[in-house]
Amino acid sequence: GKLWFGSRLFSDQFSIRILPLAIFVLAMADSKVKDMGLAEFGRKELTLAEHEMPGLMAARKEFGPGQPFKGLNINGSLHMTIQTGVLIETLAALGAKVRWCSCNIFSTQDHAAAAIAKAGTSAVFAWKGETLPEYWWCTEQMMTVPGADGCDQLVDDGGDATLLIHKGKEFEEKYAKDGSLPDPNSTTNAEFKCILQLLKDSIPADKTKYSRMAAKCKGVSEETTTGVHRLREMAAEGKLLFPAINVNDCVTKSKFDNVYGCRHSLPDSIMRATDVMIGGKRALVAGYGGVGNGCAF
């Protein structure tokens, strides 16, 4: 075999000597982030975050030597933040090959994305302020595993990556049956237009890409209420293509995210947006459940 580095080609003899470097460089080249110059800042925040996430660090220490994820491709569609970076590097430390994108067009921390991409612990396709077509392009890149039909395990938040696999297989089967391609003009939903356009472009190039991807995936973990709702609907209709784990209702997620997370992030966002003193003010929270309780700090 031979290795490509940009426009330069290296022979077998040379590639054997620099193989570890080759894997590192290729992981970086496979990523798309806003600014690699932010990587040093991101690495400093990752180091700080590791102290705030002792569970993941304990998992690295206990399970790292055994490499339980060795040989597995684990892909994720989850907010590309510093904290997600600690998760990504834990998966990599346990042996996984990781590919990642964000599940929200605004939530990426660009310094976090740059730090992970530079370290080569994951291929990253994420930047803050993506357009909808860019968002779905990133999702497709994350799901497309070089040299494999797809990922073995999927980490999803909001169900978009899961949706793409299911819709992809659905339209591939329709194309095989009658030769028809998805029509972006068949919907007025701006986001679904992007999905249909993506699949319209994908199917002629690879007629079974998402069908193979669905068969390869052993399961998905879903992080949020909307995604779990989608999964339950598909399961009830007998359309769910692989097993799913409901992370949303896990007590650590529901409490730390919906209650304690909102208790932290709501006043923080109010203060950042208004730049006024919050002490002494009265606030009305129109909410219910864990999120409402968390916001009513």
Short mmCIF file of N, CA and C in Angstrom, two decimals, residues 105-242:
data_model
loop_
_atom_site.label_atom_id
_atom_site.label_comp_id
_atom_site.label_asym_id
_atom_site.label_seq_id
_atom_site.Cartn_x
_atom_site.Cartn_y
_atom_site.Cartn_z
N ILE A 105 -26.08 23.64 15.30
CA ILE A 105 -25.29 24.53 14.44
C ILE A 105 -24.57 25.63 15.23
N PHE A 106 -25.00 25.88 16.47
CA PHE A 106 -24.41 26.96 17.24
C PHE A 106 -23.60 26.52 18.46
N SER A 107 -23.63 25.23 18.81
CA SER A 107 -23.11 24.82 20.12
C SER A 107 -21.63 24.47 20.13
N THR A 108 -21.01 24.36 18.97
CA THR A 108 -19.59 23.97 18.93
C THR A 108 -18.70 25.02 19.59
N GLN A 109 -17.79 24.57 20.41
CA GLN A 109 -16.71 25.42 20.92
C GLN A 109 -15.52 25.18 19.99
N ASP A 110 -15.17 26.17 19.21
CA ASP A 110 -14.18 25.97 18.16
C ASP A 110 -12.81 25.58 18.70
N HIS A 111 -12.47 26.04 19.89
CA HIS A 111 -11.18 25.65 20.46
C HIS A 111 -11.18 24.17 20.87
N ALA A 112 -12.35 23.67 21.28
CA ALA A 112 -12.46 22.24 21.62
C ALA A 112 -12.32 21.38 20.36
N ALA A 113 -13.02 21.78 19.29
CA ALA A 113 -12.94 21.03 18.03
C ALA A 113 -11.50 21.01 17.51
N ALA A 114 -10.82 22.15 17.60
CA ALA A 114 -9.44 22.24 17.10
C ALA A 114 -8.50 21.36 17.92
N ALA A 115 -8.67 21.35 19.23
CA ALA A 115 -7.78 20.56 20.09
C ALA A 115 -7.91 19.07 19.81
N ILE A 116 -9.14 18.60 19.64
CA ILE A 116 -9.36 17.18 19.36
C ILE A 116 -8.82 16.82 17.98
N ALA A 117 -9.09 17.67 16.99
CA ALA A 117 -8.61 17.40 15.64
C ALA A 117 -7.09 17.38 15.59
N LYS A 118 -6.43 18.31 16.28
CA LYS A 118 -4.97 18.37 16.26
C LYS A 118 -4.36 17.16 16.96
N ALA A 119 -4.99 16.72 18.05
CA ALA A 119 -4.48 15.55 18.77
C ALA A 119 -4.66 14.26 17.97
N GLY A 120 -5.59 14.26 17.03
CA GLY A 120 -5.83 13.07 16.23
C GLY A 120 -6.61 11.99 16.95
N THR A 121 -7.20 12.33 18.12
CA THR A 121 -7.99 11.34 18.84
C THR A 121 -9.35 11.10 18.18
N SER A 122 -9.74 12.00 17.28
CA SER A 122 -10.98 11.82 16.55
C SER A 122 -10.93 12.69 15.30
N ALA A 123 -11.59 12.24 14.25
CA ALA A 123 -11.88 13.13 13.14
C ALA A 123 -13.05 14.01 13.56
N VAL A 124 -12.97 15.31 13.32
CA VAL A 124 -13.99 16.24 13.80
C VAL A 124 -14.50 17.08 12.63
N PHE A 125 -15.82 17.17 12.53
CA PHE A 125 -16.46 18.00 11.52
C PHE A 125 -17.45 18.92 12.24
N ALA A 126 -16.97 20.07 12.68
CA ALA A 126 -17.83 20.95 13.48
C ALA A 126 -17.22 22.33 13.60
N TRP A 127 -18.06 23.33 13.50
CA TRP A 127 -17.66 24.70 13.79
C TRP A 127 -18.90 25.49 14.19
N LYS A 128 -18.71 26.51 14.99
CA LYS A 128 -19.83 27.32 15.46
C LYS A 128 -20.37 28.15 14.30
N GLY A 129 -21.71 28.14 14.14
CA GLY A 129 -22.34 28.94 13.11
C GLY A 129 -22.47 28.25 11.77
N GLU A 130 -22.62 26.93 11.77
CA GLU A 130 -22.83 26.20 10.52
C GLU A 130 -24.17 26.58 9.91
N THR A 131 -24.24 26.57 8.58
CA THR A 131 -25.53 26.65 7.91
C THR A 131 -26.18 25.27 7.96
N LEU A 132 -27.45 25.18 7.62
CA LEU A 132 -28.11 23.86 7.63
C LEU A 132 -27.47 22.90 6.62
N PRO A 133 -27.17 23.33 5.39
CA PRO A 133 -26.47 22.40 4.48
C PRO A 133 -25.11 21.98 5.03
N GLU A 134 -24.39 22.89 5.66
CA GLU A 134 -23.10 22.54 6.25
C GLU A 134 -23.27 21.56 7.39
N TYR A 135 -24.31 21.77 8.19
CA TYR A 135 -24.58 20.86 9.32
C TYR A 135 -24.80 19.43 8.84
N TRP A 136 -25.61 19.27 7.79
CA TRP A 136 -25.90 17.92 7.31
C TRP A 136 -24.71 17.34 6.55
N TRP A 137 -23.90 18.19 5.94
CA TRP A 137 -22.65 17.71 5.35
C TRP A 137 -21.74 17.16 6.43
N CYS A 138 -21.62 17.88 7.54
CA CYS A 138 -20.80 17.41 8.67
C CYS A 138 -21.31 16.08 9.21
N THR A 139 -22.63 15.96 9.31
CA THR A 139 -23.23 14.72 9.79
C THR A 139 -22.89 13.56 8.87
N GLU A 140 -22.99 13.79 7.55
CA GLU A 140 -22.65 12.73 6.59
C GLU A 140 -21.18 12.36 6.68
N GLN A 141 -20.29 13.37 6.82
CA GLN A 141 -18.86 13.07 6.92
C GLN A 141 -18.57 12.26 8.18
N MET A 142 -19.22 12.60 9.27
CA MET A 142 -19.03 11.87 10.52
C MET A 142 -19.48 10.42 10.36
N MET A 143 -20.58 10.20 9.65
CA MET A 143 -21.13 8.85 9.51
C MET A 143 -20.36 8.00 8.50
N THR A 144 -19.60 8.63 7.61
CA THR A 144 -18.89 7.92 6.56
C THR A 144 -17.51 7.50 7.06
N VAL A 145 -17.33 6.22 7.31
CA VAL A 145 -16.09 5.70 7.88
C VAL A 145 -15.20 5.15 6.77
N PRO A 146 -14.03 5.74 6.56
CA PRO A 146 -13.14 5.24 5.50
C PRO A 146 -12.76 3.77 5.73
N GLY A 147 -12.92 2.95 4.70
CA GLY A 147 -12.54 1.55 4.79
C GLY A 147 -13.53 0.66 5.51
N ALA A 148 -14.70 1.20 5.85
CA ALA A 148 -15.72 0.40 6.54
C ALA A 148 -17.10 0.82 6.05
N ASP A 149 -18.09 -0.03 6.28
CA ASP A 149 -19.46 0.29 5.87
C ASP A 149 -20.10 1.35 6.76
N GLY A 150 -19.58 1.52 7.96
CA GLY A 150 -20.13 2.51 8.88
C GLY A 150 -19.59 2.27 10.27
N CYS A 151 -20.22 2.88 11.25
CA CYS A 151 -19.76 2.74 12.63
C CYS A 151 -20.33 1.48 13.27
N ASP A 152 -19.65 1.02 14.31
CA ASP A 152 -20.16 -0.11 15.10
C ASP A 152 -21.14 0.38 16.15
N GLN A 153 -20.85 1.55 16.72
CA GLN A 153 -21.71 2.13 17.74
C GLN A 153 -21.86 3.62 17.48
N LEU A 154 -23.06 4.15 17.79
CA LEU A 154 -23.37 5.54 17.50
C LEU A 154 -23.80 6.25 18.78
N VAL A 155 -23.22 7.43 19.00
CA VAL A 155 -23.64 8.30 20.11
C VAL A 155 -24.42 9.45 19.49
N ASP A 156 -25.71 9.54 19.78
CA ASP A 156 -26.56 10.53 19.13
C ASP A 156 -27.22 11.45 20.15
N ASP A 157 -27.50 12.67 19.74
CA ASP A 157 -28.18 13.64 20.60
C ASP A 157 -29.17 14.41 19.74
N GLY A 158 -30.43 14.10 19.89
CA GLY A 158 -31.46 14.72 19.06
C GLY A 158 -31.95 13.82 17.95
N GLY A 159 -31.20 12.74 17.68
CA GLY A 159 -31.66 11.73 16.74
C GLY A 159 -31.36 12.02 15.28
N ASP A 160 -30.57 13.06 14.98
CA ASP A 160 -30.34 13.40 13.57
C ASP A 160 -29.51 12.35 12.84
N ALA A 161 -28.45 11.85 13.46
CA ALA A 161 -27.63 10.83 12.81
C ALA A 161 -28.44 9.55 12.60
N THR A 162 -29.24 9.19 13.61
CA THR A 162 -30.11 8.02 13.50
C THR A 162 -31.12 8.22 12.38
N LEU A 163 -31.68 9.42 12.31
CA LEU A 163 -32.66 9.74 11.26
C LEU A 163 -32.04 9.61 9.87
N LEU A 164 -30.80 10.09 9.71
CA LEU A 164 -30.15 10.04 8.41
C LEU A 164 -29.96 8.60 7.94
N ILE A 165 -29.56 7.72 8.85
CA ILE A 165 -29.40 6.31 8.48
C ILE A 165 -30.74 5.72 8.03
N HIS A 166 -31.77 5.98 8.81
CA HIS A 166 -33.08 5.39 8.50
C HIS A 166 -33.65 5.95 7.19
N LYS A 167 -33.57 7.26 7.00
CA LYS A 167 -34.07 7.85 5.77
C LYS A 167 -33.22 7.42 4.57
N GLY A 168 -31.92 7.31 4.80
CA GLY A 168 -31.04 6.87 3.73
C GLY A 168 -31.41 5.48 3.24
N LYS A 169 -31.61 4.55 4.17
CA LYS A 169 -31.99 3.19 3.80
C LYS A 169 -33.36 3.17 3.12
N GLU A 170 -34.28 3.96 3.64
CA GLU A 170 -35.64 4.03 3.07
C GLU A 170 -35.60 4.47 1.60
N PHE A 171 -34.86 5.52 1.31
CA PHE A 171 -34.82 6.04 -0.06
C PHE A 171 -33.95 5.18 -0.98
N GLU A 172 -32.94 4.50 -0.42
CA GLU A 172 -32.17 3.56 -1.23
C GLU A 172 -33.04 2.41 -1.69
N GLU A 173 -33.88 1.91 -0.81
CA GLU A 173 -34.78 0.81 -1.17
C GLU A 173 -35.81 1.26 -2.21
N LYS A 174 -36.28 2.51 -2.07
CA LYS A 174 -37.22 3.05 -3.04
C LYS A 174 -36.56 3.21 -4.41
N TYR A 175 -35.30 3.64 -4.40
CA TYR A 175 -34.56 3.79 -5.66
C TYR A 175 -34.36 2.43 -6.33
N ALA A 176 -34.04 1.41 -5.53
CA ALA A 176 -33.86 0.07 -6.08
C ALA A 176 -35.15 -0.47 -6.68
N LYS A 177 -36.27 -0.05 -6.11
CA LYS A 177 -37.57 -0.56 -6.55
C LYS A 177 -38.06 0.12 -7.82
N ASP A 178 -37.99 1.46 -7.86
CA ASP A 178 -38.58 2.17 -9.01
C ASP A 178 -37.66 3.22 -9.64
N GLY A 179 -36.42 3.31 -9.16
CA GLY A 179 -35.47 4.24 -9.77
C GLY A 179 -35.67 5.70 -9.40
N SER A 180 -36.56 5.97 -8.46
CA SER A 180 -36.85 7.37 -8.08
C SER A 180 -35.87 7.87 -7.02
N LEU A 181 -35.55 9.14 -7.10
CA LEU A 181 -34.65 9.78 -6.15
C LEU A 181 -35.44 10.74 -5.26
N PRO A 182 -34.94 11.03 -4.06
CA PRO A 182 -35.60 12.00 -3.19
C PRO A 182 -35.75 13.35 -3.88
N ASP A 183 -36.85 14.02 -3.62
CA ASP A 183 -37.12 15.33 -4.23
C ASP A 183 -37.12 16.41 -3.15
N PRO A 184 -36.09 17.25 -3.09
CA PRO A 184 -36.04 18.31 -2.08
C PRO A 184 -37.22 19.28 -2.17
N ASN A 185 -37.82 19.39 -3.35
CA ASN A 185 -38.96 20.31 -3.52
C ASN A 185 -40.27 19.73 -3.00
N SER A 186 -40.23 18.50 -2.52
CA SER A 186 -41.45 17.86 -2.03
C SER A 186 -41.81 18.30 -0.61
N THR A 187 -40.94 19.09 0.02
CA THR A 187 -41.20 19.55 1.38
C THR A 187 -40.91 21.04 1.50
N THR A 188 -41.59 21.69 2.44
CA THR A 188 -41.32 23.10 2.73
C THR A 188 -40.42 23.26 3.95
N ASN A 189 -40.10 22.14 4.58
CA ASN A 189 -39.22 22.17 5.76
C ASN A 189 -37.77 22.35 5.30
N ALA A 190 -37.16 23.46 5.73
CA ALA A 190 -35.82 23.81 5.25
C ALA A 190 -34.80 22.73 5.60
N GLU A 191 -34.93 22.14 6.78
CA GLU A 191 -33.94 21.15 7.20
C GLU A 191 -34.14 19.82 6.46
N PHE A 192 -35.40 19.43 6.28
CA PHE A 192 -35.65 18.18 5.57
C PHE A 192 -35.25 18.29 4.10
N LYS A 193 -35.33 19.52 3.55
CA LYS A 193 -34.83 19.75 2.19
C LYS A 193 -33.35 19.38 2.10
N CYS A 194 -32.59 19.75 3.13
CA CYS A 194 -31.16 19.45 3.13
C CYS A 194 -30.92 17.95 3.16
N ILE A 195 -31.71 17.24 3.96
CA ILE A 195 -31.58 15.78 4.05
C ILE A 195 -31.88 15.14 2.69
N LEU A 196 -32.98 15.58 2.07
CA LEU A 196 -33.37 15.00 0.77
C LEU A 196 -32.33 15.31 -0.30
N GLN A 197 -31.76 16.53 -0.27
CA GLN A 197 -30.73 16.88 -1.25
C GLN A 197 -29.48 16.04 -1.04
N LEU A 198 -29.10 15.85 0.21
CA LEU A 198 -27.94 15.03 0.54
C LEU A 198 -28.12 13.61 0.00
N LEU A 199 -29.28 13.03 0.23
CA LEU A 199 -29.54 11.66 -0.21
C LEU A 199 -29.69 11.59 -1.73
N LYS A 200 -30.24 12.63 -2.33
CA LYS A 200 -30.37 12.68 -3.79
C LYS A 200 -28.99 12.63 -4.44
N ASP A 201 -28.02 13.30 -3.81
CA ASP A 201 -26.65 13.30 -4.33
C ASP A 201 -25.92 12.00 -4.00
N SER A 202 -26.27 11.41 -2.86
CA SER A 202 -25.54 10.23 -2.38
C SER A 202 -25.91 8.95 -3.12
N ILE A 203 -27.19 8.75 -3.36
CA ILE A 203 -27.67 7.45 -3.88
C ILE A 203 -27.08 7.10 -5.24
N PRO A 204 -27.02 8.01 -6.22
CA PRO A 204 -26.41 7.63 -7.50
C PRO A 204 -24.93 7.24 -7.36
N ALA A 205 -24.24 7.84 -6.38
CA ALA A 205 -22.82 7.54 -6.18
C ALA A 205 -22.61 6.21 -5.46
N ASP A 206 -23.51 5.87 -4.55
CA ASP A 206 -23.42 4.61 -3.79
C ASP A 206 -24.83 4.20 -3.41
N LYS A 207 -25.35 3.23 -4.12
CA LYS A 207 -26.77 2.88 -4.02
C LYS A 207 -27.15 2.17 -2.73
N THR A 208 -26.17 1.68 -1.96
CA THR A 208 -26.50 0.94 -0.74
C THR A 208 -25.73 1.46 0.48
N LYS A 209 -25.23 2.68 0.41
CA LYS A 209 -24.38 3.23 1.46
C LYS A 209 -25.06 3.16 2.83
N TYR A 210 -26.27 3.67 2.92
CA TYR A 210 -26.94 3.74 4.23
C TYR A 210 -27.56 2.40 4.63
N SER A 211 -27.86 1.56 3.67
CA SER A 211 -28.34 0.21 3.98
C SER A 211 -27.22 -0.59 4.65
N ARG A 212 -26.01 -0.47 4.12
CA ARG A 212 -24.86 -1.14 4.72
C ARG A 212 -24.53 -0.53 6.08
N MET A 213 -24.69 0.78 6.17
CA MET A 213 -24.43 1.47 7.43
C MET A 213 -25.38 0.99 8.52
N ALA A 214 -26.64 0.82 8.17
CA ALA A 214 -27.64 0.35 9.14
C ALA A 214 -27.33 -1.07 9.61
N ALA A 215 -26.89 -1.91 8.67
CA ALA A 215 -26.56 -3.30 9.02
C ALA A 215 -25.32 -3.36 9.91
N LYS A 216 -24.38 -2.44 9.71
CA LYS A 216 -23.13 -2.42 10.46
C LYS A 216 -23.33 -1.95 11.90
N CYS A 217 -24.23 -0.99 12.09
CA CYS A 217 -24.41 -0.37 13.41
C CYS A 217 -25.06 -1.33 14.40
N LYS A 218 -24.38 -1.55 15.52
CA LYS A 218 -24.88 -2.48 16.54
C LYS A 218 -25.82 -1.81 17.54
N GLY A 219 -25.80 -0.47 17.57
CA GLY A 219 -26.69 0.21 18.51
C GLY A 219 -26.37 1.68 18.64
N VAL A 220 -27.33 2.43 19.20
CA VAL A 220 -27.19 3.87 19.38
C VAL A 220 -27.57 4.25 20.81
N SER A 221 -26.87 5.22 21.35
CA SER A 221 -27.30 5.83 22.61
C SER A 221 -27.89 7.19 22.29
N GLU A 222 -29.03 7.51 22.87
CA GLU A 222 -29.72 8.77 22.58
C GLU A 222 -29.80 9.64 23.83
N GLU A 223 -29.41 10.91 23.66
CA GLU A 223 -29.19 11.79 24.80
C GLU A 223 -30.40 12.63 25.22
N THR A 224 -31.33 12.89 24.31
CA THR A 224 -32.31 13.93 24.65
C THR A 224 -33.75 13.49 24.41
N THR A 225 -34.67 14.27 24.96
CA THR A 225 -36.10 13.94 24.94
C THR A 225 -36.62 13.77 23.52
N THR A 226 -36.27 14.70 22.62
CA THR A 226 -36.75 14.64 21.24
C THR A 226 -36.29 13.36 20.55
N GLY A 227 -35.01 13.03 20.72
CA GLY A 227 -34.48 11.83 20.10
C GLY A 227 -35.12 10.56 20.63
N VAL A 228 -35.33 10.51 21.95
CA VAL A 228 -35.98 9.34 22.55
C VAL A 228 -37.41 9.20 22.03
N HIS A 229 -38.09 10.33 21.87
CA HIS A 229 -39.46 10.31 21.32
C HIS A 229 -39.47 9.72 19.91
N ARG A 230 -38.51 10.13 19.09
CA ARG A 230 -38.40 9.58 17.74
C ARG A 230 -38.16 8.08 17.77
N LEU A 231 -37.25 7.66 18.65
CA LEU A 231 -36.90 6.24 18.74
C LEU A 231 -38.11 5.41 19.17
N ARG A 232 -38.86 5.92 20.14
CA ARG A 232 -40.03 5.18 20.61
C ARG A 232 -41.08 5.05 19.51
N GLU A 233 -41.24 6.11 18.72
CA GLU A 233 -42.18 6.04 17.60
C GLU A 233 -41.74 4.97 16.59
N MET A 234 -40.45 4.97 16.24
CA MET A 234 -39.94 3.99 15.28
C MET A 234 -40.04 2.57 15.82
N ALA A 235 -39.75 2.41 17.12
CA ALA A 235 -39.84 1.08 17.73
C ALA A 235 -41.28 0.57 17.71
N ALA A 236 -42.24 1.47 18.03
CA ALA A 236 -43.65 1.09 18.05
C ALA A 236 -44.14 0.68 16.66
N GLU A 237 -43.57 1.31 15.62
CA GLU A 237 -43.97 1.01 14.25
C GLU A 237 -43.16 -0.14 13.65
N GLY A 238 -42.21 -0.67 14.43
CA GLY A 238 -41.37 -1.76 13.93
C GLY A 238 -40.34 -1.31 12.92
N LYS A 239 -39.97 -0.03 12.94
CA LYS A 239 -39.05 0.52 11.94
C LYS A 239 -37.65 0.79 12.48
N LEU A 240 -37.43 0.57 13.76
CA LEU A 240 -36.12 0.84 14.34
C LEU A 240 -35.14 -0.24 13.89
N LEU A 241 -34.05 0.18 13.27
CA LEU A 241 -33.15 -0.76 12.59
C LEU A 241 -32.10 -1.38 13.49
N PHE A 242 -31.88 -0.82 14.67
CA PHE A 242 -30.88 -1.36 15.59
C PHE A 242 -31.26 -0.98 17.02
#
